[in-house]
Amino acid sequence: MENAIRRINDLIDERREEDTLSLIRGMEAGDHICIIYDDEAEWRRIIVPFIIEGLRRDERCIYIASQRTCETIREELGRKIPVSMFEAGGSLRIMNETEAYTEGGFFDPERMLDLLESETENAVAEGFTGLRVTGEMSWVLRGLPGSERLIEYEARLNNFFPGSDCLAICQYHRQLFSPDVIRGVLLTHPIVVWNSGVYRNPYYISPELILSGEECEREVDNWLENIKRENELLRSLENIKKLYDEFINHSPWIVFLKDFRSRYVIANSRFSELVGTEDITGKTDFDLMDREAAEACLESDRIALRDGESYTEEEVKGRVYGVYKFGFKLPDGRRGVGGFAVDITQRKVYERDIETSRNNFLGIVENSPEPMVIVDLDGKLLYSNPAGRKFFGWPPDYRGGHIGVPLRREIPEIRVLSADGQVRVAEMMVTDTVWEGRKSLLIRLHDITRLREYEISLKRSLREKEVMLREIHHRVKNNLQIISSLLNLQRCSIQDERAADVFTDSVNRVKSMAMIHEKLYQSESLADLPFSEYIIDLVSEIRSNYPEKRISVNYDMEDIHLDINRAIPAGLIVNEAVTNSMKHAFKSGEGELIIRLFSREGMVHVEVEDDGPGLPADFDTDTSGGLGMDLMRNLASQLDGELRIRGDDGVRVSLVFPAQKN
């Protein structure tokens, strides 16, 4: 902190000359200022610009010489302006103190004030904007009568200048005057120029107190107030220093200020840790870091000075820093550079990983054969891969158009009119994503145009084959009916009743197969048929062959469908079982027939039960019986099923087989 304060003080010293020039340019009518100087250079820096500024403002300027001759003054001013021209025009008057302060060999404050008043009035009357006066006060040292009234005169000037069109600078060469005189001068001037600096004078006392003789008492009051003010200022500075140290050194950022030559004025402890030294003030980046890093810092300094601010990412000692710099005005009026730097190494690693992931993503997506597009939540296109642009017929640089937002996230398929006028079909999948920091939707399309065309072709072919298959079933049914009719005709010509019964059984078997083909022809599906409906129709057909018998049929059936390869054998077994019951179970012409159909654990159960007398005691269900029994056993084996026959109390034929062929 101490080094920084010393550097700031150096900058303030460089600022002083600029301050004095600003003071001169900013002086207005009514101002009363004194200059206490130590050498000619300091006098020249103040007084020459003071006169030139008055001439520029079209004021009448009067220089009253005492220590120097009038010719010396003309020579000094002549280095900057054409003195003779201004004197000839009345803008500039250079006179000796004997023409003003000590006219007649003595000094009279009233006469001098009258002179200033009359000169001001004459200047304004002659068209000048006002009167500007500066006088060398060394004439006091000659000890002429009235010289002791100098401080009274200076005090009374403070009553004269306010409200007038006149302004003045009183000149005091410090080495020529006693401390007591300088003390009086300080008491009577509110603004003092000394050592090329401009100061508001805390020791100034109002002219009323000076002229009343109470200046000593007021001067003591001023001293006491200044002691208090100075101590308060010191405490404030100490508090500010503590606050500064706490704030700047606890900042998570690197903080620094540089002067116009890129020399460090202020830097916090984090900067010291970075460069490895606390000796930073007055040094440049080339003193603190490697040349490559220093050149990068210097270039960003130049940008900040040129553009007002800059942001760069600079690598120093293996770490990456985000550096924000800004130009600011130094106390000497020149431009310096301030800045903040934060370690962004981890962020850069993260960004690099993100960029790698993005590139990997784009590498996959760009080469994907499936169309992919990304839109924002308003439907504005943000990205499309080559396959997507080809699918929609967009040019390579197409982006920003509104293509809409899907109303649902899951849409089986969409239809799109492509650039070549063809309707293309695609499956669509929508996923939430983030693209360039914006909530977006990733829309993936799977072109299924050829698949749908193939499906249409298959459906057309399937319909054609279905029509053909229905026609086949219809013709098979017709052929079986013809066979059945032929057998019936043949039966009518047979006199042997037993042979006729054989023909009747054959007719029923043919009809049972014909009915299956008829059901398939009438069914919506050619793959299977409703077996329960088939059984009802089959039993009804068989009963019609025995009109003399009054048989009650009870059905307990589930809705079961079988394919033709299972339905025909199962139907023939039911036909044999029902026919046997109708022929042998109901001798009295009356009885009950129960038919059950259900499915359990993938197995189909068919039961045909009557309430007749049952089977003879010597009937072997595995070997006995004629063609019908052999047919049922063979058909059950064909179904990979099991045939069970119970005949002790009526007859029950049970068939169990898999619903699907193994």
XYZ file of C-alpha atoms in Angstrom:
662
model
C 0.000 0.000 0.000
C 2.839 2.409 0.886
C 4.465 1.871 -2.497
C 1.161 2.523 -4.188
C 0.681 5.767 -2.249
C 4.169 6.942 -3.167
C 3.447 6.198 -6.820
C 0.173 8.122 -6.630
C 2.002 11.084 -5.094
C 4.435 11.017 -8.011
C 1.501 11.109 -10.380
C -0.002 14.014 -8.434
C 3.253 15.941 -8.855
C 3.027 15.337 -12.595
C -0.553 16.571 -12.447
C 0.275 19.931 -10.815
C 1.347 21.670 -13.979
C -1.854 20.576 -15.656
C -3.808 21.850 -12.626
C -2.275 25.335 -12.829
C -3.071 25.593 -16.513
C -6.612 24.441 -15.797
C -6.842 27.068 -13.063
C -5.762 29.804 -15.436
C -8.235 28.695 -18.078
C -10.972 28.472 -15.489
C -10.442 31.898 -13.820
C -13.335 34.306 -14.057
C -14.004 37.957 -13.279
C -13.888 38.560 -9.508
C -11.125 35.998 -8.795
C -8.236 37.065 -6.528
C -5.285 34.654 -6.456
C -1.691 34.833 -5.320
C 1.356 32.950 -6.591
C 4.231 32.219 -4.228
C 7.105 31.038 -6.414
C 10.699 30.003 -5.844
C 12.305 30.339 -9.268
C 11.898 31.909 -12.676
C 10.680 28.714 -14.335
C 7.796 28.437 -11.919
C 6.931 32.129 -12.429
C 7.068 31.674 -16.185
C 4.780 28.597 -16.109
C 2.052 30.629 -14.408
C 2.239 34.261 -15.450
C 2.894 33.937 -19.199
C -0.131 31.661 -19.761
C -2.180 33.986 -17.512
C -1.547 36.949 -19.841
C -2.040 34.890 -23.015
C -5.368 33.540 -21.765
C -6.581 37.108 -21.072
C -5.660 38.225 -24.576
C -7.450 35.172 -25.971
C -10.569 36.180 -24.076
C -10.358 39.716 -25.427
C -9.658 41.193 -21.989
C -7.355 44.152 -21.352
C -4.257 42.827 -19.615
C -2.073 44.972 -17.311
C 1.315 43.825 -16.017
C 2.821 45.941 -13.192
C 6.597 45.320 -13.025
C 8.761 45.839 -9.938
C 11.349 43.096 -9.565
C 11.792 42.895 -13.322
C 12.023 45.668 -15.863
C 9.309 46.341 -18.381
C 11.678 45.307 -21.148
C 12.309 41.973 -19.451
C 8.585 41.375 -19.334
C 8.250 42.222 -23.009
C 11.043 39.771 -23.842
C 9.401 36.949 -21.842
C 5.987 37.523 -23.401
C 7.526 38.088 -26.817
C 8.598 34.470 -26.939
C 4.926 33.541 -27.145
C 2.995 36.543 -28.545
C 3.536 39.693 -30.668
C 3.779 42.087 -27.711
C 4.061 45.324 -29.744
C 0.925 44.537 -31.694
C -1.126 43.976 -28.551
C 0.329 47.075 -26.889
C -0.485 49.172 -29.944
C -4.050 47.884 -29.920
C -4.506 48.659 -26.250
C -4.999 45.010 -25.256
C -1.755 44.863 -23.307
C -0.179 47.457 -20.991
C 3.146 46.885 -19.257
C 3.853 49.537 -16.606
C 6.285 50.140 -13.770
C 5.172 49.975 -10.139
C 5.839 53.752 -9.925
C 2.872 54.212 -12.290
C 0.600 52.271 -10.009
C 1.487 51.054 -6.516
C 4.059 53.753 -5.593
C 3.019 56.687 -7.737
C 4.288 59.874 -6.057
C 6.784 57.909 -3.952
C 4.291 56.353 -1.493
C 1.653 53.580 -1.416
C -1.997 54.404 -0.840
C -4.511 51.451 -0.864
C -7.463 53.776 -1.638
C -5.673 55.263 -4.650
C -4.752 51.776 -5.932
C -8.317 50.540 -5.558
C -9.560 53.621 -7.410
C -7.039 52.907 -10.165
C -8.275 49.329 -10.547
C -11.888 50.491 -10.612
C -11.256 53.188 -13.228
C -9.136 50.884 -15.402
C -11.867 48.260 -15.286
C -14.527 50.760 -16.310
C -12.317 52.127 -19.135
C -11.583 48.605 -20.440
C -15.257 47.676 -20.598
C -16.125 51.074 -22.126
C -13.522 50.513 -24.855
C -15.105 47.168 -25.798
C -12.991 44.714 -23.832
C -14.673 41.924 -21.921
C -12.936 42.868 -18.674
C -9.654 43.698 -16.999
C -6.908 41.196 -16.089
C -4.129 42.400 -13.784
C -0.971 40.867 -12.350
C 1.576 42.693 -10.291
C 5.008 42.007 -8.815
C 4.810 42.844 -5.091
C 8.565 43.220 -4.468
C 8.137 47.078 -4.351
C 7.097 46.570 -0.715
C 10.693 45.715 0.133
C 11.784 49.314 -0.642
C 10.060 50.502 2.505
C 8.242 53.430 0.949
C 5.592 55.186 3.002
C 2.365 53.170 3.070
C 4.104 49.843 2.436
C 3.056 48.711 5.905
C -0.556 48.786 4.658
C 0.069 45.889 2.182
C -2.016 43.310 4.054
C -4.814 45.868 4.506
C -4.721 46.420 0.747
C -4.842 42.663 0.001
C -7.798 42.290 2.375
C -9.703 45.192 0.804
C -9.174 43.644 -2.643
C -11.363 40.756 -1.478
C -14.198 43.247 -1.131
C -13.455 44.904 -4.480
C -13.208 41.908 -6.836
C -16.534 40.150 -6.203
C -19.077 41.562 -8.673
C -16.475 43.414 -10.741
C -15.214 42.714 -14.266
C -11.660 42.455 -12.968
C -9.471 39.498 -11.885
C -5.916 39.440 -10.621
C -2.858 37.401 -9.604
C -0.519 38.883 -6.984
C 3.116 37.741 -7.360
C 5.343 36.984 -4.378
C 8.901 35.698 -4.816
C 9.250 33.671 -1.644
C 13.011 34.194 -1.157
C 12.532 37.983 -1.128
C 9.828 38.232 1.543
C 9.946 37.618 5.250
C 7.824 34.816 6.734
C 5.660 37.437 8.417
C 4.761 39.010 5.065
C 4.081 35.578 3.522
C 1.895 34.807 6.527
C -0.173 37.940 5.858
C -0.406 37.069 2.168
C -1.773 33.607 3.033
C -4.373 35.162 5.328
C -5.749 37.320 2.501
C -5.883 34.929 -0.489
C -8.527 32.153 -0.696
C -6.586 30.346 -3.464
C -2.805 29.975 -3.504
C -0.516 28.737 -6.283
C 2.718 27.333 -4.876
C 5.277 24.863 -6.121
C 3.259 24.579 -9.353
C 0.265 23.332 -7.380
C -3.148 24.893 -6.848
C -4.485 24.875 -3.294
C -7.610 25.934 -1.536
C -6.226 27.991 1.339
C -7.469 26.815 4.764
C -5.771 29.790 6.463
C -7.725 32.427 4.569
C -9.546 34.952 6.789
C -12.403 37.163 5.627
C -11.522 40.816 4.930
C -13.902 42.026 7.651
C -11.866 40.276 10.379
C -8.563 41.411 8.898
C -9.694 45.033 8.715
C -11.202 44.930 12.213
C -7.910 43.815 13.753
C -9.302 40.473 14.961
C -7.263 38.367 12.569
C -5.014 36.976 15.289
C -7.921 35.469 17.193
C -9.398 34.083 14.006
C -6.022 32.770 12.927
C -5.767 30.766 16.167
C -9.247 29.393 15.479
C -8.116 28.384 11.982
C -5.043 26.643 13.390
C -7.130 24.693 15.853
C -9.659 23.778 13.135
C -6.813 22.707 10.850
C -5.326 20.540 13.618
C -8.693 18.883 14.078
C -9.273 18.584 10.318
C -5.799 17.160 9.701
C -6.199 14.535 12.432
C -9.610 13.592 11.094
C -8.123 13.371 7.621
C -5.299 11.142 8.859
C -7.781 8.867 10.610
C -9.913 8.796 7.478
C -6.890 7.910 5.389
C -5.947 5.146 7.808
C -9.493 3.788 7.713
C -9.558 4.019 3.948
C -6.216 2.192 3.801
C -7.584 -0.578 6.036
C -10.749 -0.844 3.984
C -8.697 -0.819 0.805
C -6.421 -3.586 2.088
C -9.375 -5.676 3.263
C -11.319 -5.189 0.050
C -8.686 -5.481 -2.607
C -6.669 -8.250 -0.978
C -9.714 -10.381 -0.215
C -11.072 -10.080 -3.710
C -11.258 -13.464 -5.479
C -9.987 -11.684 -8.579
C -6.631 -10.217 -9.475
C -6.941 -6.418 -9.361
C -4.435 -3.916 -10.760
C -3.895 -0.378 -12.054
C -1.178 0.767 -14.471
C 0.065 4.205 -15.474
C 0.329 5.508 -19.031
C 3.600 3.578 -19.544
C 2.032 0.290 -18.376
C 3.872 0.454 -15.066
C 1.977 -1.008 -12.132
C 0.609 1.542 -9.664
C -1.620 -0.765 -7.611
C -1.912 -4.547 -7.475
C -3.524 -6.784 -4.870
C -2.051 -9.782 -3.053
C -3.455 -12.272 -5.581
C -1.416 -10.592 -8.286
C 1.656 -10.817 -6.032
C 1.003 -14.545 -5.591
C 0.751 -14.953 -9.363
C 4.050 -13.247 -10.197
C 5.832 -14.447 -7.042
C 6.835 -11.057 -5.601
C 5.354 -8.169 -3.646
C 7.751 -5.681 -5.259
C 5.397 -4.712 -8.073
C 4.912 -0.928 -7.994
C 6.667 0.797 -10.880
C 7.405 -2.427 -12.747
C 6.034 -3.575 -16.094
C 4.823 -6.978 -17.230
C 8.224 -7.605 -18.809
C 9.762 -7.374 -15.322
C 7.300 -9.861 -13.833
C 6.543 -12.568 -16.413
C 7.912 -14.239 -19.547
C 8.165 -12.235 -22.739
C 5.304 -13.950 -24.593
C 2.860 -13.363 -21.749
C 4.125 -9.792 -21.259
C 3.638 -8.960 -24.941
C 0.069 -10.310 -24.798
C -0.633 -8.148 -21.723
C 0.857 -5.087 -23.396
C -1.256 -5.577 -26.505
C -4.451 -5.818 -24.441
C -3.352 -2.619 -22.613
C -3.153 -0.834 -25.961
C -6.606 -2.078 -26.950
C -8.096 -0.861 -23.656
C -6.479 2.581 -24.108
C -7.656 2.765 -27.713
C -11.199 1.391 -27.359
C -11.925 2.189 -23.726
C -12.061 -1.465 -22.660
C -10.894 -4.919 -23.667
C -11.361 -8.561 -22.761
C -8.678 -11.128 -23.442
C -7.741 -14.585 -22.271
C -4.068 -14.663 -21.348
C -1.916 -17.598 -20.283
C 0.519 -16.899 -17.457
C 2.653 -19.580 -15.809
C 0.517 -22.425 -17.104
C -2.827 -20.922 -16.029
C -5.415 -19.205 -18.212
C -6.911 -15.912 -17.022
C -9.888 -13.971 -18.307
C -8.721 -10.355 -18.179
C -11.049 -7.354 -18.384
C -9.243 -4.031 -18.806
C -10.464 -0.451 -19.007
C -8.906 2.923 -19.606
C -9.114 5.598 -16.912
C -7.754 9.065 -16.254
C -4.663 9.278 -14.039
C -4.058 12.196 -11.631
C -1.577 13.669 -14.147
C -4.335 13.810 -16.765
C -2.916 10.956 -18.833
C -4.623 7.658 -19.520
C -3.876 4.571 -17.477
C -5.189 1.004 -17.521
C -7.132 -0.752 -14.776
C -8.223 -4.331 -14.801
C -9.577 -7.474 -13.202
C -8.380 -10.983 -13.930
C -9.937 -14.286 -12.886
C -8.477 -17.767 -13.230
C -10.578 -19.557 -15.887
C -8.332 -22.580 -16.373
C -10.988 -25.042 -15.186
C -13.626 -23.306 -17.264
C -11.433 -23.591 -20.369
C -10.922 -27.312 -19.685
C -14.694 -27.685 -19.343
C -15.281 -25.694 -22.528
C -12.730 -27.827 -24.346
C -14.484 -30.990 -23.155
C -17.821 -29.526 -24.222
C -16.367 -28.633 -27.628
C -14.965 -32.151 -27.978
C -18.347 -33.615 -27.072
C -20.034 -31.235 -29.495
C -17.643 -32.209 -32.279
C -18.168 -35.898 -31.514
C -21.913 -35.339 -31.530
C -21.770 -33.439 -34.799
C -19.465 -36.071 -36.259
C -22.054 -38.749 -35.534
C -25.043 -36.645 -36.485
C -23.492 -35.183 -39.637
C -22.703 -38.670 -40.928
C -25.992 -40.208 -39.814
C -28.108 -41.567 -42.679
C -31.241 -40.552 -40.764
C -32.601 -36.998 -40.999
C -32.119 -34.955 -37.811
C -33.143 -31.352 -37.127
C -33.058 -29.098 -34.054
C -35.674 -26.379 -33.532
C -36.284 -23.947 -30.693
C -39.538 -23.973 -28.736
C -41.073 -21.575 -31.292
C -40.318 -23.946 -34.171
C -37.375 -21.963 -35.574
C -34.814 -24.183 -37.301
C -31.440 -24.083 -35.523
C -29.650 -27.044 -37.140
C -30.145 -29.797 -39.688
C -27.777 -32.572 -40.709
C -27.061 -33.400 -44.379
C -29.594 -36.236 -44.375
C -32.216 -33.846 -42.966
C -31.519 -31.218 -45.617
C -31.717 -33.871 -48.326
C -34.968 -35.242 -46.891
C -36.649 -31.815 -46.826
C -34.900 -30.457 -49.928
C -33.164 -27.565 -48.106
C -29.967 -25.859 -49.324
C -26.754 -26.461 -47.297
C -26.877 -23.061 -45.550
C -30.597 -23.156 -44.765
C -31.280 -22.062 -41.191
C -33.673 -19.837 -39.296
C -36.884 -20.814 -41.052
C -39.960 -21.737 -39.033
C -40.865 -25.389 -39.546
C -43.178 -25.669 -36.537
C -43.195 -27.650 -33.308
C -44.645 -31.182 -32.973
C -47.942 -31.142 -31.058
C -47.039 -34.480 -29.481
C -43.681 -35.943 -28.539
C -44.590 -39.367 -29.906
C -45.931 -39.340 -33.446
C -45.819 -42.710 -35.258
C -45.127 -41.164 -38.615
C -45.393 -38.008 -40.678
C -45.767 -37.314 -44.358
C -43.600 -34.683 -46.032
C -43.703 -33.274 -49.528
C -40.035 -33.396 -50.596
C -38.293 -30.993 -52.965
C -38.800 -33.369 -55.913
C -42.569 -33.371 -55.327
C -42.729 -36.871 -53.839
C -44.553 -37.660 -50.626
C -42.116 -39.214 -48.158
C -43.104 -41.037 -44.978
C -41.014 -41.066 -41.808
C -41.233 -42.160 -38.206
C -40.591 -39.212 -35.893
C -39.016 -39.129 -32.424
C -38.772 -35.893 -30.408
C -36.300 -35.333 -27.546
C -35.736 -32.304 -25.320
C -32.250 -30.817 -25.691
C -30.244 -27.604 -25.339
C -28.638 -26.007 -28.395
C -26.317 -23.006 -28.041
C -27.758 -22.258 -24.608
C -31.389 -22.386 -25.747
C -34.024 -24.963 -24.823
C -34.695 -26.869 -28.027
C -36.141 -30.024 -29.530
C -34.146 -32.702 -31.345
C -36.348 -34.243 -34.035
C -35.122 -37.546 -35.474
C -36.761 -38.998 -38.568
C -36.560 -42.537 -39.867
C -37.447 -42.632 -43.547
C -39.855 -45.524 -44.002
C -41.161 -44.527 -47.415
C -39.892 -47.720 -49.091
C -41.110 -49.827 -46.133
C -44.592 -48.348 -46.396
C -44.578 -48.884 -50.158
C -43.571 -52.514 -49.560
C -46.299 -52.888 -46.928
C -48.866 -51.549 -49.361
C -47.619 -54.009 -51.942
C -47.814 -56.863 -49.413
C -51.339 -55.888 -48.348
C -52.413 -55.770 -51.981
C -50.887 -59.193 -52.562
C -52.403 -60.494 -49.319
C -55.836 -59.294 -50.337
C -55.439 -61.019 -53.668
C -54.340 -64.261 -51.964
C -57.134 -63.945 -49.395
C -59.685 -63.684 -52.184
C -58.071 -66.651 -53.848
C -58.031 -68.664 -50.606
C -61.649 -67.855 -49.863
C -62.469 -69.019 -53.346
C -60.546 -72.254 -52.713
C -62.406 -72.871 -49.434
C -65.657 -72.151 -51.223
C -64.828 -74.603 -54.014
C -63.606 -77.260 -51.558
C -66.860 -76.880 -49.640
C -68.829 -77.185 -52.888
C -66.846 -80.259 -53.923
C -67.379 -81.851 -50.514
C -71.089 -81.119 -50.799
C -71.105 -82.773 -54.231
C -69.358 -85.793 -52.742
C -71.878 -85.779 -49.888
C -74.755 -85.606 -52.380
C -73.301 -88.447 -54.446
C -72.939 -90.559 -51.324
C -76.534 -89.789 -50.373
C -77.701 -90.840 -53.844
C -75.689 -94.027 -53.591
C -77.109 -94.707 -50.132
C -80.634 -94.494 -51.477
C -79.950 -97.367 -53.849
C -78.517 -99.643 -51.121
C -80.964 -102.129 -49.639
C -78.637 -103.414 -46.928
C -79.391 -101.280 -43.842
C -75.926 -101.790 -42.364
C -74.235 -100.719 -45.569
C -76.583 -97.746 -45.739
C -75.552 -96.706 -42.225
C -71.907 -96.807 -43.327
C -72.750 -94.464 -46.199
C -74.637 -92.184 -43.767
C -71.628 -91.980 -41.480
C -69.398 -91.119 -44.447
C -71.834 -88.416 -45.532
C -71.743 -86.881 -42.032
C -67.954 -86.950 -41.994
C -67.787 -85.226 -45.361
C -70.336 -82.642 -44.202
C -68.309 -81.927 -41.047
C -65.272 -81.104 -43.193
C -67.381 -79.092 -45.634
C -68.789 -77.034 -42.784
C -65.256 -76.090 -41.690
C -64.444 -74.782 -45.162
C -67.751 -72.940 -45.216
C -66.995 -71.315 -41.844
C -63.554 -70.224 -43.063
C -65.056 -68.819 -46.241
C -67.530 -66.787 -44.164
C -65.035 -65.786 -41.455
C -63.233 -62.421 -41.421
C -59.997 -64.264 -40.824
C -58.786 -67.162 -42.917
C -56.215 -68.111 -40.299
C -58.680 -69.568 -37.804
C -62.382 -70.111 -37.196
C -64.693 -69.838 -34.153
C -64.796 -73.495 -33.082
C -67.713 -73.056 -30.671
C -69.959 -71.771 -33.472
C -68.823 -74.616 -35.677
C -69.787 -77.206 -33.030
C -73.280 -75.715 -32.685
C -73.812 -75.841 -36.470
C -72.338 -79.365 -36.652
C -74.570 -80.743 -33.878
C -77.588 -79.088 -35.468
C -76.742 -80.771 -38.781
C -76.314 -84.191 -37.128
C -79.595 -83.849 -35.199
C -81.390 -83.159 -38.490
C -80.490 -86.726 -39.518
C -82.524 -88.077 -36.563
C -85.799 -86.177 -36.648
C -87.586 -88.884 -34.691
C -85.492 -88.257 -31.593
C -86.195 -85.479 -29.163
C -82.764 -84.789 -27.766
C -81.970 -81.812 -25.535
C -78.521 -80.346 -26.206
C -76.785 -78.208 -23.557
C -73.689 -76.223 -24.476
C -71.016 -75.031 -22.009
C -68.453 -73.518 -24.333
C -65.861 -70.735 -24.343
C -65.099 -68.676 -27.428
C -62.158 -70.597 -28.846
C -60.636 -70.202 -32.308
C -58.661 -72.933 -34.086
C -56.720 -72.988 -37.307
C -57.874 -75.320 -40.067
C -55.224 -77.954 -39.294
C -56.581 -78.320 -35.731
C -60.250 -77.658 -36.530
C -60.757 -80.506 -39.079
C -59.453 -83.377 -36.864
C -61.167 -81.967 -33.773
C -64.400 -81.461 -35.757
C -64.335 -85.054 -37.051
C -63.884 -86.364 -33.485
C -66.860 -84.284 -32.296
C -68.838 -85.536 -35.305
C -68.068 -89.185 -34.406
C -68.859 -88.666 -30.719
C -72.183 -86.897 -31.332
C -73.192 -89.342 -34.094
C -72.478 -92.329 -31.804
C -74.601 -90.752 -29.058
C -77.462 -90.056 -31.468
C -77.322 -93.620 -32.830
C -76.776 -95.679 -29.645
C -77.528 -93.606 -26.528
C -81.183 -92.647 -26.974
C -83.121 -95.862 -27.656
C -86.231 -94.357 -26.172
C -85.990 -91.388 -28.487
C -85.383 -88.930 -25.653
C -82.338 -87.816 -23.709
C -79.794 -85.102 -22.988
C -76.566 -84.316 -24.728
C -73.955 -82.055 -23.040
C -71.104 -80.495 -24.985
C -68.276 -78.613 -23.243
C -65.471 -76.568 -24.812
C -62.841 -74.684 -22.774
C -59.148 -73.888 -22.632
C -56.767 -74.343 -19.682
C -53.037 -73.563 -19.655
C -52.711 -73.729 -23.429
C -54.696 -76.943 -23.811
C -58.104 -77.196 -25.506
C -60.689 -79.441 -23.788
C -63.653 -80.875 -25.763
C -66.203 -83.074 -24.001
C -69.285 -84.822 -25.447
C -71.458 -86.461 -22.795
C -74.839 -88.228 -23.022
C -77.185 -89.694 -20.394
C -77.703 -92.994 -22.214
C -77.077 -96.541 -20.891
C -73.337 -96.303 -21.389
C -70.947 -98.819 -22.969
C -71.167 -102.587 -22.661
C -69.178 -104.043 -19.793
C -66.811 -105.869 -22.130
C -66.114 -102.740 -24.255
C -62.408 -101.877 -24.330
C -62.030 -98.163 -25.126
C -58.474 -98.705 -26.368
C -59.221 -101.549 -28.808
C -62.951 -102.075 -29.203
C -65.213 -100.353 -31.685
C -65.333 -100.048 -35.404
C -64.097 -97.520 -37.954
C -65.452 -94.542 -35.974
C -63.464 -95.430 -32.849
C -60.302 -96.052 -34.851
C -60.827 -92.745 -36.619
C -61.150 -90.837 -33.324
C -57.991 -92.466 -31.903
C -55.976 -91.670 -35.030
C -57.265 -88.087 -35.203
C -56.419 -87.518 -31.492
C -52.878 -88.742 -32.171
C -52.672 -86.413 -35.172
C -53.530 -83.528 -32.804
C -50.822 -84.640 -30.310
C -53.774 -84.966 -27.931
C -55.304 -87.449 -25.563
C -58.659 -89.212 -26.076
C -60.465 -90.549 -23.029
C -63.802 -92.423 -23.150
C -65.837 -93.255 -20.058
C -69.014 -95.371 -20.430
C -70.171 -96.587 -16.953
C -73.029 -94.036 -16.542
C -73.762 -92.707 -19.967
C -70.852 -92.068 -22.317
C -68.349 -89.222 -21.990
C -65.824 -88.628 -24.761
C -63.044 -86.236 -23.653
C -60.462 -84.825 -26.032
C -57.497 -82.730 -24.788
C -54.962 -81.262 -27.252
C -52.603 -78.254 -27.523
C -54.151 -75.086 -28.869
C -51.064 -74.613 -31.063
C -49.122 -77.344 -32.815
C -45.729 -77.948 -31.176
